[in-house]
PDB file of C-alpha atoms in Angstrom:
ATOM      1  CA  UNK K   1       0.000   0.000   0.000  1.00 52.00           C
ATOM      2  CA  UNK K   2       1.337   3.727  -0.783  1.00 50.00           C
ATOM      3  CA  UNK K   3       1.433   5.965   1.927  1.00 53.00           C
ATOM      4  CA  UNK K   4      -0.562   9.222   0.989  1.00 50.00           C
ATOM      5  CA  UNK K   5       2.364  11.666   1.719  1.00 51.00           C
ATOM      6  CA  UNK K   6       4.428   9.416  -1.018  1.00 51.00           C
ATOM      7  CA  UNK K   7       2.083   9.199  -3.064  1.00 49.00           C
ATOM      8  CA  UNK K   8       2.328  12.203  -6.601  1.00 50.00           C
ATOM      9  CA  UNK K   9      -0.561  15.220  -6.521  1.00 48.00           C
ATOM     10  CA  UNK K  10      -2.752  15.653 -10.057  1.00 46.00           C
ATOM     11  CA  UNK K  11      -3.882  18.257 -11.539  1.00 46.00           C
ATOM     12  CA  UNK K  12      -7.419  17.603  -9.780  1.00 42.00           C
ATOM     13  CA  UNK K  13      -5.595  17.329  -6.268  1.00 43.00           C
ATOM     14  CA  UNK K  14      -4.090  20.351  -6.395  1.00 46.00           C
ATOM     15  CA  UNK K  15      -7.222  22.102  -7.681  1.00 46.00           C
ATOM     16  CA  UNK K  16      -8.848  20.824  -4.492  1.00 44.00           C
ATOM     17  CA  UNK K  17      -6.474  22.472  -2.031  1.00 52.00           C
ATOM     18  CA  UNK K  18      -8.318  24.971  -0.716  1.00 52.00           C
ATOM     19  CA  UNK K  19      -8.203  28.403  -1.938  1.00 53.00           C
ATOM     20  CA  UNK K  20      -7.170  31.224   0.994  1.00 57.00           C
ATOM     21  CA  UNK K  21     -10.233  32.382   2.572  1.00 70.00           C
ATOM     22  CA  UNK K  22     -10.970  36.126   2.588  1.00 81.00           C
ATOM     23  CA  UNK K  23     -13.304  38.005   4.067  1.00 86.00           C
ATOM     24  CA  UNK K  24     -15.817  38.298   0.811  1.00 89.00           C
ATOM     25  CA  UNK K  25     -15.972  34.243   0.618  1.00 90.00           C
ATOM     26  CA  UNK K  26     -16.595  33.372   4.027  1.00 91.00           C
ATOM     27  CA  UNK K  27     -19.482  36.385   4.543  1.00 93.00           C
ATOM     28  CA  UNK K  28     -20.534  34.746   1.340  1.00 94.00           C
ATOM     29  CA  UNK K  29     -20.893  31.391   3.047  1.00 93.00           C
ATOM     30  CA  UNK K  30     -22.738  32.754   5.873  1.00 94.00           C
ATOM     31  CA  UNK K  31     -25.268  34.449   3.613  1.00 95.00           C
ATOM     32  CA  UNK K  32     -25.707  31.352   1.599  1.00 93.00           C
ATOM     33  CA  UNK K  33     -26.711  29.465   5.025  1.00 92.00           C
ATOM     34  CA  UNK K  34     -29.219  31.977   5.901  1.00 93.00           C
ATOM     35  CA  UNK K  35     -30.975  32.081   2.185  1.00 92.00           C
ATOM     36  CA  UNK K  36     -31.088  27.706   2.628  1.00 89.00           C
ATOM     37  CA  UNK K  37     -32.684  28.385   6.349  1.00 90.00           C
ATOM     38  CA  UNK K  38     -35.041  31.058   5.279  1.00 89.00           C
ATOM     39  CA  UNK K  39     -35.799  29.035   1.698  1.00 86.00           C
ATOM     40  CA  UNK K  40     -36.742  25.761   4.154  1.00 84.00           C
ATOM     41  CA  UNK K  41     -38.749  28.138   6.063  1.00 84.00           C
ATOM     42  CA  UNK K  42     -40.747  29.816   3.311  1.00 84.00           C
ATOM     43  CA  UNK K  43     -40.802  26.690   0.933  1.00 81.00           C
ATOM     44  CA  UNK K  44     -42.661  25.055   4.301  1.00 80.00           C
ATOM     45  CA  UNK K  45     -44.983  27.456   5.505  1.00 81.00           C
ATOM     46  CA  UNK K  46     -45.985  28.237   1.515  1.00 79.00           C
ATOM     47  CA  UNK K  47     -45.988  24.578   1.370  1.00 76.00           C
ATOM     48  CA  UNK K  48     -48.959  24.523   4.540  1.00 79.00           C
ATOM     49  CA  UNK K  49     -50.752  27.735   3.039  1.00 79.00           C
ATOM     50  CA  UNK K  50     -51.608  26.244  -0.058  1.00 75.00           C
ATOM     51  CA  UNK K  51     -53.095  23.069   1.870  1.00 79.00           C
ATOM     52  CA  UNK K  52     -54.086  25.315   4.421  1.00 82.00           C
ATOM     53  CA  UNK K  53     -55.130  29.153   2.408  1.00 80.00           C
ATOM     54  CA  UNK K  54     -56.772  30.279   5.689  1.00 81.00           C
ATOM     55  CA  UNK K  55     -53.534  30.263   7.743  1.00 76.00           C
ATOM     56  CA  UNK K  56     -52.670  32.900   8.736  1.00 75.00           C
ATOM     57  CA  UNK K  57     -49.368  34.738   7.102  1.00 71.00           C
ATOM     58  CA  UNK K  58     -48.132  37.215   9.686  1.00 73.00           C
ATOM     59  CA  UNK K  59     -44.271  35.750   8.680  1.00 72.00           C
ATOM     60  CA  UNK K  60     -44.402  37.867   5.517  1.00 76.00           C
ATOM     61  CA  UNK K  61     -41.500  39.642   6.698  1.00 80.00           C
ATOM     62  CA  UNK K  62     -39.052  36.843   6.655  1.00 80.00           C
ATOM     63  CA  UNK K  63     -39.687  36.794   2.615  1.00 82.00           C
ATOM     64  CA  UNK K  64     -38.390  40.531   2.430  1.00 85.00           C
ATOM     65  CA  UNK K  65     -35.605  39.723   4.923  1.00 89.00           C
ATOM     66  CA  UNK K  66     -34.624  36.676   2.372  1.00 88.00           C
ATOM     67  CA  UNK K  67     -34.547  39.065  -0.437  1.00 91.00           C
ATOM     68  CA  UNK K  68     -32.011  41.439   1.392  1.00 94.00           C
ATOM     69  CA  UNK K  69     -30.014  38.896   1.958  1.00 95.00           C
ATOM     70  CA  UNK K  70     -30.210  37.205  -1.460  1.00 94.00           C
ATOM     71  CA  UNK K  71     -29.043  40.408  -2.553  1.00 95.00           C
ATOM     72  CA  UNK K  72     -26.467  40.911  -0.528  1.00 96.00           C
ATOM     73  CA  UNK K  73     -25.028  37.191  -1.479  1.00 96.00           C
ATOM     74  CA  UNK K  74     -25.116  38.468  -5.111  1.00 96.00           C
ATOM     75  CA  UNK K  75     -23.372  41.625  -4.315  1.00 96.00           C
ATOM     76  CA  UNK K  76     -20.493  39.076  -1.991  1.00 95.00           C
ATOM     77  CA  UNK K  77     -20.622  36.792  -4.940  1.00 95.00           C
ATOM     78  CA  UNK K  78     -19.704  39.379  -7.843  1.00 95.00           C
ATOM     79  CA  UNK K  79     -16.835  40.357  -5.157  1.00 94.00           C
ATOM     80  CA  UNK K  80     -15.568  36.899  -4.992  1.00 93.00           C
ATOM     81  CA  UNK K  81     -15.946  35.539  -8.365  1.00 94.00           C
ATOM     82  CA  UNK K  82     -13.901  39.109  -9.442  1.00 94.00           C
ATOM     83  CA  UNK K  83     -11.097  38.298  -6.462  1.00 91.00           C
ATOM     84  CA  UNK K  84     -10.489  34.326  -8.086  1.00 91.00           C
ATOM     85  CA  UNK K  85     -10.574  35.447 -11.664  1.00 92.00           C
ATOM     86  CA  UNK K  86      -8.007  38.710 -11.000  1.00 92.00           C
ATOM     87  CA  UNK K  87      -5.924  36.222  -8.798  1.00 89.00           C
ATOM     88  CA  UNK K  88      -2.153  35.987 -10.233  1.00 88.00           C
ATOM     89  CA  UNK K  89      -0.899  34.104  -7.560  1.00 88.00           C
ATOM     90  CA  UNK K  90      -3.239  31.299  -8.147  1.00 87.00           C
ATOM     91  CA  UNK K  91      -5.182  31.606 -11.185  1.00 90.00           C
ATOM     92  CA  UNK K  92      -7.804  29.436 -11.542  1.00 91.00           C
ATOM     93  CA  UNK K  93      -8.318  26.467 -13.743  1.00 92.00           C
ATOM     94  CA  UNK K  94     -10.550  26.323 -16.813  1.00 93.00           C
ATOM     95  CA  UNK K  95     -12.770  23.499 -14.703  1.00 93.00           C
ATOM     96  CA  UNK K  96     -12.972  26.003 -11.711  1.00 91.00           C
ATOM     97  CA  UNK K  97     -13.933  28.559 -14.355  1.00 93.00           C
ATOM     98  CA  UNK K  98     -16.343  25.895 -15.710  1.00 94.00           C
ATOM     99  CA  UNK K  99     -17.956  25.394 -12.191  1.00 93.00           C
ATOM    100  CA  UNK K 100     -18.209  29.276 -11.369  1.00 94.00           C
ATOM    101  CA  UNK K 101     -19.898  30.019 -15.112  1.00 96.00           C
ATOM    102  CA  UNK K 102     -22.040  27.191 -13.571  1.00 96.00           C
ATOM    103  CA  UNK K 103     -22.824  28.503 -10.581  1.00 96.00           C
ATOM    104  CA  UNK K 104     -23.510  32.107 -11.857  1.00 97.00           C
ATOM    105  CA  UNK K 105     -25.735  30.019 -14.711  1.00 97.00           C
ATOM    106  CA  UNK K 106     -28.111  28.917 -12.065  1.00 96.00           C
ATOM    107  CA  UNK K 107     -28.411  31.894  -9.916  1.00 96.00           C
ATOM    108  CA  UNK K 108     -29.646  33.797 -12.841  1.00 97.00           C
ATOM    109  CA  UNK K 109     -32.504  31.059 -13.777  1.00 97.00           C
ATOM    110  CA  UNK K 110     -32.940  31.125 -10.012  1.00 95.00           C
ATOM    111  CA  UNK K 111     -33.583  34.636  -9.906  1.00 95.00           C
ATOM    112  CA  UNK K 112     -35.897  34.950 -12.867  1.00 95.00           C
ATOM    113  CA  UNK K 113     -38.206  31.723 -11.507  1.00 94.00           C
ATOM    114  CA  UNK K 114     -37.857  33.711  -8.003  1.00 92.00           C
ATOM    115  CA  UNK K 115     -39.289  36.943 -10.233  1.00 92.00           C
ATOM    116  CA  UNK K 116     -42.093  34.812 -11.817  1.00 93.00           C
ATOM    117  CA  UNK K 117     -43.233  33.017  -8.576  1.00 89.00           C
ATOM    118  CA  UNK K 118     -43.267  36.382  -6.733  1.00 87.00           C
ATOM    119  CA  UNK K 119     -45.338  37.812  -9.853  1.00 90.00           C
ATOM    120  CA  UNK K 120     -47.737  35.031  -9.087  1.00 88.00           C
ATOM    121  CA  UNK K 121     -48.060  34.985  -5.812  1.00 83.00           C
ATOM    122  CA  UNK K 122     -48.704  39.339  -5.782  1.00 83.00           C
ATOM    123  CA  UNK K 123     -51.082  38.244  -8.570  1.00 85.00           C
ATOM    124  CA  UNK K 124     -49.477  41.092 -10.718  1.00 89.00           C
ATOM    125  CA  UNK K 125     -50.105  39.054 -13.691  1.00 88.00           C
ATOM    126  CA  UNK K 126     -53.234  38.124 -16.034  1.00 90.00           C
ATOM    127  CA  UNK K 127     -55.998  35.981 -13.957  1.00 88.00           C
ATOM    128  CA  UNK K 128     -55.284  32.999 -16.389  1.00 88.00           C
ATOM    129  CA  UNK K 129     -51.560  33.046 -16.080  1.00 88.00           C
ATOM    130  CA  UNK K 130     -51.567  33.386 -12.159  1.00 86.00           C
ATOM    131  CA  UNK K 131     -53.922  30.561 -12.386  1.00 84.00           C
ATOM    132  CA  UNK K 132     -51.716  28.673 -15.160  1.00 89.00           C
ATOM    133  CA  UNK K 133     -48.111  29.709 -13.893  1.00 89.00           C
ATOM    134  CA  UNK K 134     -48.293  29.674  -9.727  1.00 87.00           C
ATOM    135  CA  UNK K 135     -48.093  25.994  -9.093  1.00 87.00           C
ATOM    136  CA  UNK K 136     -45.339  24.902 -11.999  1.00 90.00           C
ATOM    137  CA  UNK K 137     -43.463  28.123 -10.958  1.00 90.00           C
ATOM    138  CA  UNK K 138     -43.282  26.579  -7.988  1.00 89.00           C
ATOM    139  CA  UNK K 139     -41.955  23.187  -9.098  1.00 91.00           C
ATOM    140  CA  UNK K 140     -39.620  25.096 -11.562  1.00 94.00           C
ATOM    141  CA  UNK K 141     -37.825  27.500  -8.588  1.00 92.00           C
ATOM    142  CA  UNK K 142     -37.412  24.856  -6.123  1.00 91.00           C
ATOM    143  CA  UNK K 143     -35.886  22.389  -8.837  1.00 94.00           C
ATOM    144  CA  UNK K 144     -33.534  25.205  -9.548  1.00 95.00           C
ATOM    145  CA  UNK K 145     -32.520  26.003  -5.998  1.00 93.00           C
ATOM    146  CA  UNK K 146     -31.784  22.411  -5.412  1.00 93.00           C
ATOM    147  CA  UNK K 147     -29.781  22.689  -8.408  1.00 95.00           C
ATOM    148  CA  UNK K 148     -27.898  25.874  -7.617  1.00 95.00           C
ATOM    149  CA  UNK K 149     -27.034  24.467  -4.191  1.00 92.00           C
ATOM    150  CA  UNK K 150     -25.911  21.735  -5.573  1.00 92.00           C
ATOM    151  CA  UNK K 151     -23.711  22.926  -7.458  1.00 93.00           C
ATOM    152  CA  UNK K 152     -22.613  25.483  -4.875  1.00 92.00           C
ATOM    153  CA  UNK K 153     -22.328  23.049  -2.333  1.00 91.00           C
ATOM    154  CA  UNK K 154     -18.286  22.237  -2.426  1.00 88.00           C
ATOM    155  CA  UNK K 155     -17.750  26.130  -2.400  1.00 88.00           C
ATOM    156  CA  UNK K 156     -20.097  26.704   0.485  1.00 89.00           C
ATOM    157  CA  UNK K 157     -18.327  23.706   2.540  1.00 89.00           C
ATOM    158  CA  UNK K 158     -14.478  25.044   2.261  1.00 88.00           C
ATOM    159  CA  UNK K 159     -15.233  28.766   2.558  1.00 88.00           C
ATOM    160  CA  UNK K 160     -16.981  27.700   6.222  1.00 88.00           C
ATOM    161  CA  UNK K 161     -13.836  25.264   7.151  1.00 87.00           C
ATOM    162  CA  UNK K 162     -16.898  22.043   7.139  1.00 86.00           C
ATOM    163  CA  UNK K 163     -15.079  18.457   5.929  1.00 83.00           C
ATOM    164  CA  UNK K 164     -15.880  17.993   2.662  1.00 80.00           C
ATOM    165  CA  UNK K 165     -17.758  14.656   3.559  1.00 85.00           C
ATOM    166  CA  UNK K 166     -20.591  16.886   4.977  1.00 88.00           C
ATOM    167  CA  UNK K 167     -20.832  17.669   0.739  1.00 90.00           C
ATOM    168  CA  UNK K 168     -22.741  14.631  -0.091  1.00 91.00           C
ATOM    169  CA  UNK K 169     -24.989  14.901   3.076  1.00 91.00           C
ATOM    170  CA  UNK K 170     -26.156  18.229   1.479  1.00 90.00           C
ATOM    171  CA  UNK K 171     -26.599  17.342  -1.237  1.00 92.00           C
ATOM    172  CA  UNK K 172     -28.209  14.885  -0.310  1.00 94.00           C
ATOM    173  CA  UNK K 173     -30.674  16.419   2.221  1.00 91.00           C
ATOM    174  CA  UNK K 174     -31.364  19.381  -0.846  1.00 91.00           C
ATOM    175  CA  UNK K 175     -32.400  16.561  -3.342  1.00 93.00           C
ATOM    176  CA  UNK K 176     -35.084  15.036  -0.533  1.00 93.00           C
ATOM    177  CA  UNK K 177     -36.385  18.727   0.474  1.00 89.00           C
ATOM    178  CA  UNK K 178     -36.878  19.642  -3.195  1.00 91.00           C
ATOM    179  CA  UNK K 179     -38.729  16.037  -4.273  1.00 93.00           C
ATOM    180  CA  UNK K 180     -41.243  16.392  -1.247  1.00 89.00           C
ATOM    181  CA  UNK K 181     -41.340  20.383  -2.226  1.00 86.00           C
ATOM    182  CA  UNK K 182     -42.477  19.315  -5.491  1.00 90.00           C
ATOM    183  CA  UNK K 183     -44.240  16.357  -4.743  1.00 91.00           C
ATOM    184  CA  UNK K 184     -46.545  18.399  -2.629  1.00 87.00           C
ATOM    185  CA  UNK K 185     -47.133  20.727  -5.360  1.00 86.00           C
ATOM    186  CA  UNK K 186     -47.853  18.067  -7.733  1.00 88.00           C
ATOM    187  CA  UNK K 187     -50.314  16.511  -5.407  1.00 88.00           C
ATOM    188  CA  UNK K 188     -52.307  20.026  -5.681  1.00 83.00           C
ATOM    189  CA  UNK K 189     -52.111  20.301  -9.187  1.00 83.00           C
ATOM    190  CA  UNK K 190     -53.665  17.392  -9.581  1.00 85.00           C
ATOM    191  CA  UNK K 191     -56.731  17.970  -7.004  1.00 77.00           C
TER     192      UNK K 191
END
């Protein structure tokens, strides 16, 4: 058996030592954790008021807290994806490239479901479309958070020092939130 300190670094082992931590990526982190805890939050208690339409919805103000934040993680994520692609001491790969093209890929289809679900819900658009759109908007944004969190998921474990074994876990746990998400709205749909 070779002992792991003998044993040569690839390419891909090097890419995954971790990249210094400043200030930007870590805050980042942090404001990624709250948007998955409120997210949980609202996708549940939206989740119980469309079972449940008379409940009551005094917790409106943890949607516009979300929103601050989300923009606030855009504003720490346009400062971090500037400090990796400006760095000359370690510039990053094309895959790492890749994976942040990725990640900013997803947060923008995010953000437009997250625009068409809110038009929806404020009922800003045509009767029919409300009445056409709200439930498959629904569907649509959660499948796309899962799938920016996935893909965020190995970024949001180093910046906050977590083993990267807790990766798969969250992955994990996102998948499972999103199918019963969606399996819930599906069940309505089909009422």
């Amino acid at each position: 058996m070779v002992d792991p300190k003998d044993r040569k670094q690839t390419s891909e082992d090097l890419e995954d030592e971790r990249r210094p931590h400043t200030r930007a990526r870590v805050v980042n982190a942090v404001a990624a954790c709250f948007i998955m805890l409120l997210f949980l939050v609202h996708a549940c208690l939206g989740t119980l008021k469309l079972y449940w339409p008379d409940m009551p919805s005094s917790l409106e103000f943890i949607v516009w807290f979300g929103v601050a934040v989300i923009v606030f993680h855009v504003i720490a994520s346009i400062v971090t994806t500037y400090e990796m692609w400006t760095d000359t001491v370690r510039p990053p790969s094309d895959r790492k490239k890749r994976h942040q093209v990725l990640k900013w890929v997803t947060g923008v289809l995010l953000a437009c479901s997250i625009v068409v679900h809110q038009l929806c819900v404020a009922q800003l658009l045509p009767p029919a479309a409300v009445d056409t759109l709200t439930l498959p908007a629904l569907i649509v944004t959660a499948i796309l958070l899962c799938w920016h969190l996935f893909v965020g998921a190995k970024s949001l474990t180093r910046d906050l020092n977590l083993r990267g074994a807790l990766r798969t876990p969250l992955r994990v746990m996102f998948i499972v939130i999103t199918v019963v998400v969606c399996v819930a709205v599906f069940l309505l749909i089909m009422r």
